[in-house]
Amino acid sequence: MDVMPLLLLIAGSAAVAALARRTPVPAPLMLVAAGLAAGFIPGVPDYTLDPHIVLPLVLPPLLHTAALESSYLDLRANWRPVALLSVGYVLFATVAVGAAAYLLIPGLPPAAALVLGAVVAPPDAVAATAIARKLGLPHRITTILQGESLVNDATAITAYKVALGAAVGVGITWGRGIEEFAIAALGGIGIGLVLMVPLHWLRRRLRASALLENTLTLLIPFVAYAAAEQVGASGVLAVVVVALYLGHRSWQVDFETRLQEAAVWNVVSFILECAVFALIGLQLPVVLRGLGEFGGVEATWYALAVFAVVVLARFVWVYPATYLPRVLSSRIRDREPDTTWAAPLIVGWAGMRGVVSLAIAFSIPATVHDGGPFPARNLVLFLTFTTVIATLVVQGLTLPPLIRALKLPARDVQAETLAEAQAQNEASGAAEARLDELLADRRNALPGPLSDRLRTVMERRRNAVWERLGAVNEETGESADETYRRLAREMIDAERRVFVRLRDSRRIDDEMLRTLLRRLDLEEAAAYREGA
């Protein structure tokens, strides 16, 4: 791909995402719609989705970002529903869609039908995370959807390789398929476990420069993915394991590294997510041109049927997977919270497909082992594309009103704030005891105003969360904490204007200005985050 089309793709998709923030429509859906429309504008270049770019270069950083923001402890607490969805459901969907396609499409070989099933089986990591974040789903549902989206790609890619081997005539047996699946899964987890500790150790030792540490951070998902794929293991699982460990241990790295890392990954994930969803829509002209001998009406009926099977198969799996373990095991009933029929309904309807399905579909070879054409390859591409678009548009657009109609219990913000305040109070007590201990040593002697400032800052952190629970100003509608943060930003802005005026009058140089502004930026960020 030339540089100019790539720049146009990034700039255009970023503009659409910015516009989406002003509307109730989730950004992924608006990006897909914009891509669909742009694909038919004269002069817009073809953006053929290359699986050799998407799978090793786009998927790892997106998975890494999602895993960094996930909770290892929450995933461990919900490992059973996550495993049932990310492994059990993907395999079930592969077989269900494959069987339906074989029965519906005349002349489609069983192995090629299973290839289609594996391709459309995994819900998309990016779509699930982006829409769940915007909708504010209950915490446990969000954790399950995020956990599913982190692991299911590995299951689908392995199932695809097994089905593809049978379709192209390599002669893979069921036993060999199970063996490959086990090697990929256990190998990916093993590679992740081997890499996570030394990579974290290296990050902690590179204290000379936050830039150097974050350069290493940018390379980590690609290193983990490539190392696993090199030995035939799952690169997806390797990336997820490493990222979960690094996210769980992120408190051990330098504060400047954490601040830069958050900013860097926010930018990377924003650019990639925008480009990915726009690329999905832009594939329509490419897919339609390759449809070949299949007629429009005939292909449309196949597309509707596959979409219906994809949606129904998820519900057929989700409800029994939710209730049967509770019926069969008293331990599960005691350990896991009760659920209503509404929660699995949301999980079942949140199965949007995305770029991974398209990338896998585009990687289907044009020929089989004996040199003949891959059976119905163009139709498989078309059905994958229509399934992705239909799930994103139909399920993505109807998910918010469905959640509002079901009136799921909202997050208890008051209880969360109270827990945060209690945690901060306990931490501030430890900080106060440590300060008294340090000041008792003559080597740490400080002038009174400076030691008082340390205590004031500590007390401010202690009180900030409690103040969010307090009374609201009748004039402004703000809590005391919100007023404090607003006034702090006004004061910092006044200082910032003075520094710029001094630079313009040549009383300080630009290097000093940057130093002073960075100090103010950190203070403003601290003031903002205290009540965020």
Short mmCIF file of N, CA and C in Angstrom, two decimals, residues 58-72 75 124-130 133 142-143 145-153 221 236 239-248 265-266 268-270 272-273:
data_model
loop_
_atom_site.label_atom_id
_atom_site.label_comp_id
_atom_site.label_asym_id
_atom_site.label_seq_id
_atom_site.Cartn_x
_atom_site.Cartn_y
_atom_site.Cartn_z
N VAL A 58 -1.33 -5.85 13.11
CA VAL A 58 -2.44 -5.07 13.66
C VAL A 58 -3.06 -5.77 14.87
N LEU A 59 -3.28 -7.07 14.78
CA LEU A 59 -3.92 -7.80 15.87
C LEU A 59 -3.11 -7.77 17.18
N PRO A 60 -1.79 -8.01 17.18
CA PRO A 60 -1.05 -8.03 18.45
C PRO A 60 -1.17 -6.75 19.28
N PRO A 61 -0.97 -5.54 18.71
CA PRO A 61 -1.11 -4.36 19.57
C PRO A 61 -2.52 -4.13 20.07
N LEU A 62 -3.54 -4.48 19.28
CA LEU A 62 -4.91 -4.33 19.75
C LEU A 62 -5.20 -5.29 20.91
N LEU A 63 -4.76 -6.53 20.78
CA LEU A 63 -4.93 -7.48 21.87
C LEU A 63 -4.13 -7.07 23.10
N HIS A 64 -2.93 -6.56 22.87
CA HIS A 64 -2.07 -6.13 23.98
C HIS A 64 -2.74 -5.00 24.76
N THR A 65 -3.28 -4.02 24.05
CA THR A 65 -3.95 -2.90 24.71
C THR A 65 -5.16 -3.37 25.50
N ALA A 66 -5.98 -4.23 24.89
CA ALA A 66 -7.17 -4.73 25.57
C ALA A 66 -6.80 -5.53 26.82
N ALA A 67 -5.74 -6.35 26.72
CA ALA A 67 -5.33 -7.16 27.87
C ALA A 67 -4.72 -6.31 28.97
N LEU A 68 -3.98 -5.26 28.61
CA LEU A 68 -3.42 -4.36 29.62
C LEU A 68 -4.53 -3.71 30.45
N GLU A 69 -5.66 -3.41 29.79
CA GLU A 69 -6.76 -2.74 30.48
C GLU A 69 -7.70 -3.73 31.15
N SER A 70 -7.46 -5.02 30.99
CA SER A 70 -8.29 -6.04 31.64
C SER A 70 -7.72 -6.35 33.01
N SER A 71 -8.53 -7.01 33.81
CA SER A 71 -8.11 -7.38 35.16
C SER A 71 -7.82 -8.87 35.21
N TYR A 72 -6.58 -9.21 35.53
CA TYR A 72 -6.22 -10.61 35.68
C TYR A 72 -7.04 -11.27 36.77
N LEU A 75 -10.63 -11.83 35.53
CA LEU A 75 -10.67 -12.92 34.56
C LEU A 75 -10.49 -14.27 35.25
N ASP A 124 -15.52 -10.25 17.69
CA ASP A 124 -14.36 -9.38 17.51
C ASP A 124 -13.93 -8.75 18.83
N ALA A 125 -12.62 -8.77 19.09
CA ALA A 125 -12.08 -8.19 20.33
C ALA A 125 -12.30 -6.70 20.39
N VAL A 126 -12.04 -6.01 19.29
CA VAL A 126 -12.13 -4.55 19.28
C VAL A 126 -13.58 -4.10 19.41
N ALA A 127 -14.47 -4.71 18.64
CA ALA A 127 -15.88 -4.29 18.67
C ALA A 127 -16.49 -4.52 20.05
N ALA A 128 -16.25 -5.69 20.63
CA ALA A 128 -16.83 -5.99 21.94
C ALA A 128 -16.34 -5.02 23.00
N THR A 129 -15.03 -4.75 23.02
CA THR A 129 -14.48 -3.86 24.03
C THR A 129 -14.96 -2.43 23.83
N ALA A 130 -14.95 -1.94 22.57
CA ALA A 130 -15.33 -0.56 22.31
C ALA A 130 -16.79 -0.30 22.65
N ARG A 133 -17.51 -0.65 26.51
CA ARG A 133 -17.00 0.51 27.21
C ARG A 133 -17.96 1.70 27.08
N THR A 142 -19.12 -7.18 31.34
CA THR A 142 -18.01 -6.59 30.61
C THR A 142 -16.76 -7.46 30.72
N THR A 143 -16.50 -7.97 31.91
CA THR A 143 -15.33 -8.83 32.11
C THR A 143 -15.43 -10.09 31.26
N LEU A 145 -17.18 -10.58 28.45
CA LEU A 145 -17.05 -10.25 27.03
C LEU A 145 -15.60 -9.92 26.68
N GLN A 146 -14.93 -9.17 27.53
CA GLN A 146 -13.53 -8.85 27.27
C GLN A 146 -12.66 -10.11 27.31
N GLY A 147 -12.90 -10.97 28.30
CA GLY A 147 -12.12 -12.20 28.39
C GLY A 147 -12.34 -13.10 27.19
N GLU A 148 -13.61 -13.20 26.75
CA GLU A 148 -13.90 -14.00 25.56
C GLU A 148 -13.16 -13.46 24.35
N SER A 149 -13.20 -12.14 24.17
CA SER A 149 -12.60 -11.55 22.98
C SER A 149 -11.09 -11.64 22.97
N LEU A 150 -10.47 -11.81 24.14
CA LEU A 150 -9.02 -11.93 24.20
C LEU A 150 -8.53 -13.30 23.75
N VAL A 151 -9.35 -14.32 23.96
CA VAL A 151 -8.89 -15.70 23.75
C VAL A 151 -9.50 -16.35 22.51
N ASN A 152 -10.70 -15.92 22.11
CA ASN A 152 -11.41 -16.67 21.08
C ASN A 152 -10.73 -16.65 19.72
N ASP A 153 -9.94 -15.61 19.44
CA ASP A 153 -9.23 -15.57 18.15
C ASP A 153 -8.27 -16.75 18.02
N PRO A 221 4.31 -6.80 22.16
CA PRO A 221 3.29 -7.68 21.55
C PRO A 221 3.75 -8.35 20.27
N VAL A 236 -1.70 -15.31 19.54
CA VAL A 236 -2.73 -14.56 20.26
C VAL A 236 -2.63 -14.83 21.76
N VAL A 239 0.49 -13.24 23.37
CA VAL A 239 0.34 -11.79 23.57
C VAL A 239 -0.54 -11.52 24.79
N VAL A 240 -1.65 -12.23 24.91
CA VAL A 240 -2.59 -11.99 26.00
C VAL A 240 -1.95 -12.32 27.35
N VAL A 241 -1.26 -13.45 27.45
CA VAL A 241 -0.63 -13.84 28.71
C VAL A 241 0.39 -12.80 29.15
N VAL A 242 1.25 -12.37 28.22
CA VAL A 242 2.27 -11.38 28.55
C VAL A 242 1.63 -10.06 28.98
N ALA A 243 0.63 -9.61 28.23
CA ALA A 243 0.01 -8.32 28.53
C ALA A 243 -0.74 -8.35 29.87
N LEU A 244 -1.42 -9.45 30.17
CA LEU A 244 -2.10 -9.55 31.46
C LEU A 244 -1.10 -9.46 32.61
N TYR A 245 0.03 -10.11 32.47
CA TYR A 245 1.05 -10.06 33.52
C TYR A 245 1.62 -8.66 33.66
N LEU A 246 1.95 -8.03 32.53
CA LEU A 246 2.52 -6.68 32.59
C LEU A 246 1.52 -5.68 33.16
N GLY A 247 0.24 -5.81 32.77
CA GLY A 247 -0.76 -4.93 33.33
C GLY A 247 -0.93 -5.13 34.83
N HIS A 248 -0.88 -6.39 35.28
CA HIS A 248 -1.03 -6.69 36.70
C HIS A 248 0.14 -6.15 37.51
N TRP A 265 -0.19 3.98 24.17
CA TRP A 265 -1.12 2.93 23.77
C TRP A 265 -2.50 3.48 23.45
N ASN A 266 -2.88 4.58 24.08
CA ASN A 266 -4.16 5.21 23.71
C ASN A 266 -4.12 5.68 22.26
N VAL A 268 -2.03 4.58 19.83
CA VAL A 268 -1.87 3.42 18.94
C VAL A 268 -3.21 2.71 18.76
N SER A 269 -3.91 2.45 19.86
CA SER A 269 -5.18 1.72 19.75
C SER A 269 -6.23 2.55 19.03
N PHE A 270 -6.23 3.88 19.24
CA PHE A 270 -7.20 4.74 18.56
C PHE A 270 -6.99 4.70 17.05
N LEU A 272 -5.38 2.40 15.23
CA LEU A 272 -5.62 1.07 14.67
C LEU A 272 -7.10 0.72 14.65
N GLU A 273 -7.83 1.05 15.71
CA GLU A 273 -9.26 0.76 15.74
C GLU A 273 -9.98 1.52 14.64
#
